[in-house]
Amino acid sequence: MMDKLQYYHGMVDGSVPHPPIADLIGFKVIEAEKGKIVIELVCNEMMANSIGAVQGGIIVTIADAAMGMAAMTLMDDKHYSITAEMKINFLRQPGMERLISTGRIVHPGRRLMMGEAEVRSENGKLIAKATSTLMVLENDTFD
């Protein structure tokens, strides 16, 4: 049986499919470590808002995914996490370029975890900074 970190390594090497949201938006996990996930998204015109920048919800999605997946790398098969709360600061508007979202767990608690994510442009400029509280649940509590 594959542990959760191996699962995300499988996404990196292509042996494990990405979740449906990744296919819908087009992001890929490009790096996976214990407590850290890096996601890449190549933006396109379909992601633009009315001023021609990448719509904020796209940025929120890749930040949330990176933090949530980073939390999952720290869990056993009996547990999973969900985002209980999230805050994001948008610092500049990105163009239609490649974005990199790096999610880390800064506090790996037993019931609550705290994550942070940075979303950067392909040239390294900080686009957004996010934090989240993730609730740790047991598999049998999902309803």
Coordinates of N, CA, C and O in Angstrom, one line a residue:
M1 N 0.8 -1.2 0.0 CA 0.0 0.0 0.0 C 0.9 1.3 0.0 O 1.9 1.3 0.7
M2 N 0.5 2.2 -0.8 CA 1.3 3.5 -0.9 C 0.9 4.5 0.2 O -0.2 4.7 0.4
D3 N 2.0 5.0 0.8 CA 1.6 6.1 1.8 C 1.3 7.4 1.1 O 1.5 7.5 -0.1
K4 N 0.9 8.4 1.8 CA 0.4 9.6 1.2 C 1.5 10.4 0.5 O 1.2 11.0 -0.5
L5 N 2.7 10.4 1.1 CA 3.8 11.1 0.4 C 4.1 10.4 -0.9 O 4.3 11.1 -1.9
Q6 N 4.2 9.1 -0.9 CA 4.4 8.4 -2.1 C 3.3 8.7 -3.2 O 3.6 8.7 -4.4
Y7 N 2.1 8.8 -2.7 CA 1.0 9.2 -3.6 C 1.3 10.5 -4.4 O 1.1 10.5 -5.6
Y8 N 1.7 11.5 -3.6 CA 2.1 12.8 -4.3 C 3.3 12.7 -5.1 O 3.4 13.3 -6.1
H9 N 4.3 11.8 -4.7 CA 5.4 11.6 -5.6 C 5.0 11.0 -6.9 O 5.5 11.3 -8.0
G10 N 3.9 10.1 -6.8 CA 3.3 9.6 -8.0 C 2.7 10.6 -8.9 O 2.8 10.5 -10.2
M11 N 2.2 11.6 -8.4 CA 1.6 12.8 -9.2 C 2.8 13.5 -9.9 O 2.7 13.8 -11.1
V12 N 3.9 13.6 -9.2 CA 5.1 14.3 -9.8 C 5.6 13.5 -11.0 O 5.9 14.1 -12.0
D13 N 5.7 12.2 -10.8 CA 6.3 11.4 -11.9 C 5.3 10.9 -12.9 O 5.6 10.2 -13.9
G14 N 4.0 11.2 -12.7 CA 3.0 10.8 -13.6 C 2.4 9.5 -13.5 O 1.5 9.1 -14.3
S15 N 2.8 8.7 -12.4 CA 2.2 7.4 -12.2 C 0.9 7.4 -11.5 O 0.2 6.3 -11.5
V16 N 0.5 8.5 -10.9 CA -0.7 8.7 -10.2 C -1.5 9.8 -10.8 O -0.9 10.9 -11.0
P17 N -2.8 9.7 -11.1 CA -3.5 10.8 -11.7 C -3.7 12.0 -10.7 O -3.8 11.7 -9.5
H18 N -3.7 13.2 -11.2 CA -4.0 14.3 -10.4 C -5.5 14.3 -10.1 O -6.3 13.7 -10.8
P19 N -6.0 15.0 -9.1 CA -7.4 15.1 -8.8 C -8.2 15.8 -9.9 O -7.6 16.6 -10.6
P20 N -9.5 15.6 -9.9 CA -10.3 16.2 -11.0 C -10.1 17.7 -11.1 O -10.1 18.3 -12.2
I21 N -10.0 18.4 -9.9 CA -9.9 19.9 -10.0 C -8.6 20.3 -10.7 O -8.6 21.3 -11.4
A22 N -7.5 19.5 -10.5 CA -6.3 19.8 -11.2 C -6.5 19.7 -12.7 O -6.0 20.5 -13.5
D23 N -7.2 18.6 -13.2 CA -7.5 18.5 -14.6 C -8.3 19.6 -15.1 O -8.1 20.1 -16.2
L24 N -9.3 20.0 -14.3 CA -10.2 21.1 -14.8 C -9.5 22.4 -15.0 O -9.6 23.1 -16.0
I25 N -8.6 22.8 -14.0 CA -7.9 24.1 -14.1 C -6.6 23.9 -14.8 O -6.2 24.9 -15.5
G26 N -6.0 22.8 -14.7 CA -4.7 22.5 -15.5 C -3.5 22.6 -14.6 O -2.4 22.8 -15.2
F27 N -3.6 22.5 -13.3 CA -2.4 22.5 -12.5 C -1.8 21.1 -12.3 O -2.4 20.1 -12.5
K28 N -0.5 21.1 -12.0 CA 0.3 19.9 -11.8 C 1.1 20.0 -10.5 O 1.7 21.1 -10.3
V29 N 1.2 18.9 -9.8 CA 2.1 18.9 -8.6 C 3.5 18.6 -9.2 O 3.7 17.6 -10.0
I30 N 4.5 19.5 -8.9 CA 5.8 19.3 -9.5 C 6.8 19.0 -8.5 O 8.0 18.6 -8.8
E31 N 6.5 19.1 -7.2 CA 7.4 18.7 -6.1 C 6.6 18.3 -4.9 O 5.6 18.9 -4.6
A32 N 7.0 17.3 -4.2 CA 6.4 16.8 -3.0 C 7.4 16.4 -2.0 O 8.3 15.5 -2.3
E33 N 7.3 16.9 -0.8 CA 8.1 16.6 0.4 C 7.1 16.4 1.5 O 6.0 16.9 1.5
K34 N 7.6 15.9 2.7 CA 6.8 15.9 3.9 C 6.5 17.3 4.3 O 7.4 18.1 4.5
G35 N 5.2 17.6 4.3 CA 4.8 19.0 4.7 C 5.0 20.1 3.7 O 4.8 21.2 4.0
K36 N 5.3 19.7 2.5 CA 5.4 20.7 1.4 C 5.0 20.2 0.1 O 5.4 19.1 -0.3
I37 N 4.3 21.0 -0.7 CA 3.8 20.7 -2.0 C 4.1 21.9 -2.9 O 3.7 23.0 -2.5
V38 N 4.6 21.7 -4.1 CA 4.7 22.8 -5.1 C 3.8 22.4 -6.3 O 3.9 21.3 -6.9
I39 N 3.0 23.4 -6.7 CA 2.1 23.2 -7.8 C 2.4 24.2 -8.9 O 2.8 25.4 -8.6
E40 N 2.3 23.8 -10.1 CA 2.6 24.7 -11.3 C 1.3 24.8 -12.1 O 0.5 23.8 -12.3
L41 N 1.0 26.0 -12.5 CA -0.2 26.3 -13.4 C 0.2 27.2 -14.5 O 0.8 28.3 -14.3
V42 N 0.0 26.7 -15.7 CA 0.2 27.6 -16.9 C -1.1 28.3 -17.2 O -2.1 27.6 -17.5
C43 N -1.1 29.6 -17.0 CA -2.4 30.3 -17.2 C -2.7 30.5 -18.7 O -1.8 30.5 -19.5
N44 N -4.0 30.7 -18.9 CA -4.4 31.0 -20.3 C -5.6 32.0 -20.3 O -6.1 32.3 -19.2
E45 N -6.0 32.4 -21.4 CA -7.0 33.5 -21.5 C -8.3 33.1 -20.9 O -9.1 34.0 -20.6
M46 N -8.6 31.8 -20.8 CA -9.9 31.4 -20.2 C -9.9 31.6 -18.7 O -11.0 31.6 -18.1
M47 N -8.8 32.0 -18.1 CA -8.7 32.3 -16.7 C -8.7 33.8 -16.4 O -8.6 34.2 -15.2
A48 N -8.9 34.6 -17.4 CA -8.8 36.0 -17.3 C -10.1 36.6 -16.7 O -11.2 36.1 -17.0
N49 N -10.0 37.6 -15.9 CA -11.1 38.4 -15.4 C -11.4 39.6 -16.4 O -10.8 39.6 -17.5
S50 N -12.2 40.5 -16.0 CA -12.6 41.6 -17.0 C -11.5 42.6 -17.3 O -11.6 43.3 -18.2
I51 N -10.4 42.6 -16.5 CA -9.3 43.5 -16.8 C -8.1 42.8 -17.4 O -7.1 43.3 -17.7
G52 N -8.3 41.5 -17.7 CA -7.3 40.7 -18.4 C -6.3 40.0 -17.5 O -5.3 39.4 -18.0
A53 N -6.4 40.1 -16.2 CA -5.5 39.4 -15.3 C -6.1 38.1 -14.9 O -7.3 37.8 -15.1
V54 N -5.3 37.2 -14.4 CA -5.8 35.9 -13.9 C -6.8 36.2 -12.8 O -6.5 36.9 -11.8
Q55 N -8.0 35.6 -12.9 CA -9.1 35.8 -11.9 C -8.6 35.3 -10.5 O -7.9 34.2 -10.4
G56 N -8.9 36.0 -9.5 CA -8.4 35.7 -8.1 C -8.8 34.3 -7.6 O -8.0 33.7 -6.9
G57 N -10.0 33.8 -8.0 CA -10.4 32.4 -7.6 C -9.4 31.3 -8.1 O -9.2 30.3 -7.4
I58 N -8.8 31.5 -9.2 CA -7.8 30.6 -9.7 C -6.6 30.6 -8.8 O -6.1 29.5 -8.4
I59 N -6.2 31.8 -8.4 CA -5.0 31.9 -7.5 C -5.4 31.2 -6.1 O -4.6 30.5 -5.5
V60 N -6.6 31.5 -5.6 CA -7.0 30.9 -4.3 C -7.0 29.4 -4.5 O -6.6 28.7 -3.5
T61 N -7.5 28.9 -5.6 CA -7.5 27.4 -5.7 C -6.2 26.8 -5.7 O -6.0 25.7 -5.0
I62 N -5.2 27.3 -6.3 CA -3.9 26.7 -6.3 C -3.2 26.9 -5.0 O -2.4 26.0 -4.5
A63 N -3.4 27.9 -4.3 CA -2.9 28.1 -2.9 C -3.5 27.1 -2.0 O -2.8 26.5 -1.2
D64 N -4.9 27.0 -2.0 CA -5.6 26.1 -1.1 C -5.1 24.6 -1.4 O -4.9 23.8 -0.5
A65 N -5.0 24.3 -2.7 CA -4.6 22.9 -3.1 C -3.2 22.6 -2.5 O -3.0 21.5 -2.0
A66 N -2.3 23.5 -2.7 CA -0.9 23.3 -2.2 C -0.9 23.1 -0.7 O -0.2 22.2 -0.2
M67 N -1.6 23.9 0.1 CA -1.7 23.7 1.5 C -2.3 22.4 1.9 O -1.9 21.7 2.8
G68 N -3.5 22.1 1.3 CA -4.2 20.9 1.6 C -3.4 19.7 1.3 O -3.4 18.7 2.1
M69 N -2.8 19.6 0.2 CA -2.0 18.5 -0.2 C -0.7 18.4 0.7 O -0.3 17.3 1.1
A70 N -0.1 19.5 1.1 CA 1.0 19.5 2.0 C 0.6 18.9 3.4 O 1.3 18.1 4.0
A71 N -0.6 19.2 3.8 CA -1.1 18.6 5.1 C -1.3 17.1 4.9 O -0.9 16.3 5.8
M72 N -1.8 16.7 3.8 CA -2.0 15.2 3.6 C -0.7 14.4 3.6 O -0.7 13.3 4.0
T73 N 0.4 15.0 3.2 CA 1.7 14.3 3.2 C 2.1 13.9 4.6 O 3.0 13.1 4.8
L74 N 1.5 14.6 5.7 CA 1.9 14.3 7.0 C 0.9 13.3 7.7 O 1.1 13.0 8.9
M75 N -0.1 12.8 7.0 CA -1.1 12.0 7.7 C -1.0 10.5 7.3 O -0.5 10.1 6.3
D76 N -1.5 9.7 8.2 CA -1.6 8.3 8.0 C -2.9 8.0 7.2 O -3.7 8.9 6.9
D77 N -3.1 6.7 6.9 CA -4.3 6.3 6.1 C -5.6 6.5 6.8 O -6.7 6.4 6.2
K78 N -5.6 6.7 8.1 CA -6.8 6.8 8.9 C -7.3 8.3 9.0 O -8.4 8.5 9.5
H79 N -6.5 9.2 8.5 CA -6.9 10.6 8.6 C -6.8 11.4 7.3 O -6.1 10.9 6.3
Y80 N -7.5 12.5 7.2 CA -7.5 13.4 6.1 C -7.7 14.8 6.6 O -8.0 15.0 7.8
S81 N -7.5 15.8 5.8 CA -7.7 17.2 6.2 C -8.7 17.9 5.3 O -8.8 17.6 4.1
I82 N -9.3 18.9 5.9 CA -10.1 19.8 5.1 C -9.8 21.2 5.5 O -9.4 21.5 6.7
T83 N -9.9 22.2 4.6 CA -9.7 23.6 5.0 C -10.9 24.1 5.8 O -12.0 24.0 5.4
A84 N -10.6 24.6 7.0 CA -11.6 25.1 7.9 C -11.7 26.6 7.7 O -12.7 27.2 7.9
E85 N -10.5 27.3 7.4 CA -10.5 28.7 7.2 C -9.3 29.0 6.3 O -8.3 28.4 6.4
M86 N -9.4 30.1 5.5 CA -8.3 30.5 4.7 C -8.4 32.0 4.5 O -9.4 32.6 4.4
K87 N -7.2 32.6 4.4 CA -7.0 34.0 4.2 C -6.0 34.2 3.1 O -5.0 33.5 3.1
I88 N -6.2 35.1 2.2 CA -5.3 35.4 1.1 C -5.1 36.9 0.9 O -6.1 37.6 1.0
N89 N -3.9 37.3 0.7 CA -3.6 38.6 0.3 C -3.0 38.6 -1.1 O -2.1 37.9 -1.4
F90 N -3.7 39.4 -2.0 CA -3.2 39.5 -3.4 C -2.3 40.7 -3.4 O -2.7 41.8 -3.0
L91 N -1.1 40.5 -3.9 CA -0.1 41.6 -3.8 C 0.2 42.2 -5.2 O 0.6 43.3 -5.3
R92 N -0.1 41.5 -6.3 CA 0.0 42.1 -7.6 C -0.8 41.2 -8.6 O -1.0 40.0 -8.3
Q93 N -1.2 41.8 -9.7 CA -1.9 41.0 -10.6 C -1.0 40.2 -11.6 O 0.0 40.8 -12.0
P94 N -1.2 39.0 -11.8 CA -0.3 38.2 -12.7 C -0.8 38.4 -14.1 O -2.0 38.6 -14.4
G95 N 0.1 38.3 -15.0 CA -0.2 38.2 -16.4 C -0.6 36.8 -16.8 O -0.7 35.9 -15.9
M96 N -0.8 36.5 -18.0 CA -1.0 35.1 -18.5 C 0.3 34.4 -18.6 O 0.9 34.4 -19.6
E97 N 0.7 33.9 -17.5 CA 2.1 33.3 -17.4 C 2.0 32.0 -16.5 O 0.9 31.6 -16.0
R98 N 3.1 31.4 -16.3 CA 3.2 30.2 -15.4 C 3.2 30.7 -13.9 O 4.0 31.6 -13.6
L99 N 2.4 30.1 -13.1 CA 2.4 30.4 -11.7 C 2.8 29.2 -10.9 O 2.5 28.1 -11.2
I100 N 3.5 29.5 -9.8 CA 4.0 28.4 -8.9 C 3.5 28.7 -7.5 O 3.7 29.8 -7.0
S101 N 2.7 27.7 -7.0 CA 2.2 27.8 -5.6 C 2.9 26.8 -4.7 O 3.0 25.6 -5.0
T102 N 3.6 27.3 -3.7 CA 4.3 26.5 -2.7 C 3.5 26.5 -1.4 O 3.4 27.5 -0.8
G103 N 3.0 25.3 -1.0 CA 2.3 25.2 0.2 C 3.1 24.4 1.3 O 3.8 23.4 0.9
R104 N 3.1 25.0 2.5 CA 3.8 24.3 3.6 C 2.9 24.2 4.8 O 2.1 25.1 5.0
I105 N 3.2 23.2 5.6 CA 2.5 23.2 6.9 C 3.5 23.7 8.0 O 4.6 23.2 8.1
V106 N 3.1 24.8 8.6 CA 3.9 25.5 9.6 C 3.6 25.0 11.0 O 4.4 25.2 11.9
H107 N 2.4 24.4 11.2 CA 2.1 23.8 12.5 C 1.3 22.5 12.3 O 0.1 22.6 11.9
P108 N 1.9 21.4 12.5 CA 1.3 20.1 12.2 C 0.6 19.6 13.5 O 1.1 18.6 14.1
G109 N -0.5 20.1 13.9 CA -1.2 19.7 15.1 C -2.0 18.4 14.9 O -2.2 17.9 13.7
R110 N -2.4 17.8 16.0 CA -3.2 16.6 15.9 C -4.6 16.8 15.4 O -5.2 15.9 14.7
R111 N -5.2 17.9 15.7 CA -6.6 18.2 15.3 C -6.7 19.4 14.4 O -7.6 19.5 13.5
L112 N -5.8 20.3 14.5 CA -5.7 21.5 13.6 C -4.3 21.7 13.1 O -3.4 21.5 13.9
M113 N -4.2 22.0 11.9 CA -2.9 22.3 11.3 C -3.0 23.8 10.8 O -4.0 24.3 10.4
M114 N -1.8 24.4 10.7 CA -1.7 25.7 10.0 C -0.8 25.6 8.8 O 0.3 25.1 8.9
G115 N -1.4 26.1 7.7 CA -0.6 26.1 6.5 C -0.3 27.5 6.0 O -1.0 28.4 6.3
E116 N 0.7 27.6 5.1 CA 0.9 28.9 4.4 C 1.3 28.5 3.0 O 1.8 27.5 2.7
A117 N 0.9 29.5 2.1 CA 1.3 29.3 0.7 C 1.7 30.6 0.1 O 1.2 31.7 0.5
E118 N 2.6 30.5 -0.8 CA 3.0 31.7 -1.6 C 2.7 31.3 -3.1 O 3.0 30.2 -3.5
V119 N 2.2 32.2 -3.8 CA 2.0 32.1 -5.3 C 2.9 33.1 -5.9 O 2.8 34.3 -5.7
R120 N 3.7 32.6 -6.8 CA 4.7 33.4 -7.5 C 4.6 33.3 -9.0 O 4.2 32.3 -9.5
S121 N 5.0 34.4 -9.7 CA 5.0 34.3 -11.1 C 6.2 33.5 -11.6 O 7.1 33.2 -10.7
E122 N 6.3 33.2 -12.8 CA 7.4 32.4 -13.3 C 8.8 33.1 -13.2 O 9.8 32.5 -13.1
N123 N 8.8 34.4 -13.0 CA 10.0 35.2 -12.8 C 10.3 35.4 -11.3 O 11.2 36.2 -10.9
G124 N 9.5 34.8 -10.4 CA 9.7 34.8 -9.0 C 9.0 36.0 -8.2 O 9.2 36.0 -7.0
K125 N 8.2 36.8 -8.9 CA 7.5 37.9 -8.2 C 6.4 37.3 -7.4 O 5.6 36.4 -7.8
L126 N 6.3 37.8 -6.1 CA 5.2 37.3 -5.2 C 3.9 37.9 -5.7 O 3.7 39.1 -5.7
I127 N 2.9 37.0 -6.0 CA 1.6 37.4 -6.5 C 0.6 37.4 -5.3 O -0.2 38.3 -5.2
A128 N 0.7 36.4 -4.4 CA -0.2 36.3 -3.3 C 0.4 35.5 -2.2 O 1.3 34.6 -2.4
K129 N -0.1 35.7 -1.0 CA 0.4 35.0 0.2 C -0.9 34.6 0.9 O -1.8 35.4 1.1
A130 N -1.0 33.3 1.3 CA -2.2 32.7 1.9 C -1.8 32.0 3.2 O -0.7 31.5 3.3
T131 N -2.8 31.9 4.1 CA -2.6 31.1 5.3 C -4.0 30.3 5.4 O -5.0 30.8 5.0
S132 N -3.9 29.2 6.1 CA -5.1 28.4 6.3 C -5.0 27.6 7.6 O -3.9 27.3 8.1
T133 N -6.2 27.3 8.1 CA -6.3 26.4 9.2 C -7.0 25.2 8.6 O -8.0 25.3 7.9
L134 N -6.4 24.0 8.8 CA -6.9 22.8 8.3 C -7.3 21.9 9.4 O -6.6 21.7 10.4
M135 N -8.5 21.3 9.3 CA -9.0 20.4 10.3 C -8.6 19.0 10.0 O -8.8 18.6 8.8
V136 N -8.1 18.3 11.0 CA -7.7 16.9 10.8 C -8.9 16.0 11.2 O -9.4 16.2 12.3
L137 N -9.4 15.2 10.3 CA -10.5 14.3 10.6 C -10.2 12.8 10.4 O -9.2 12.5 9.6
E138 N -10.9 12.0 11.0 CA -10.7 10.5 10.8 C -11.6 10.1 9.6 O -12.7 10.7 9.3
N139 N -11.1 9.1 8.8 CA -11.8 8.7 7.6 C -13.3 8.4 7.9 O -14.1 8.6 7.0
D140 N -13.6 7.8 9.0 CA -15.0 7.4 9.3 C -15.9 8.6 9.6 O -17.1 8.4 9.8
T141 N -15.4 9.8 9.7 CA -16.2 11.0 10.0 C -16.7 11.7 8.8 O -17.4 12.7 8.9
F142 N -16.4 11.2 7.6 CA -16.8 11.9 6.4 C -18.2 11.6 6.1 O -18.7 10.5 6.0
D143 N -19.1 12.7 6.1 CA -20.5 12.5 5.7 C -21.0 13.8 5.2 O -20.6 14.8 5.1

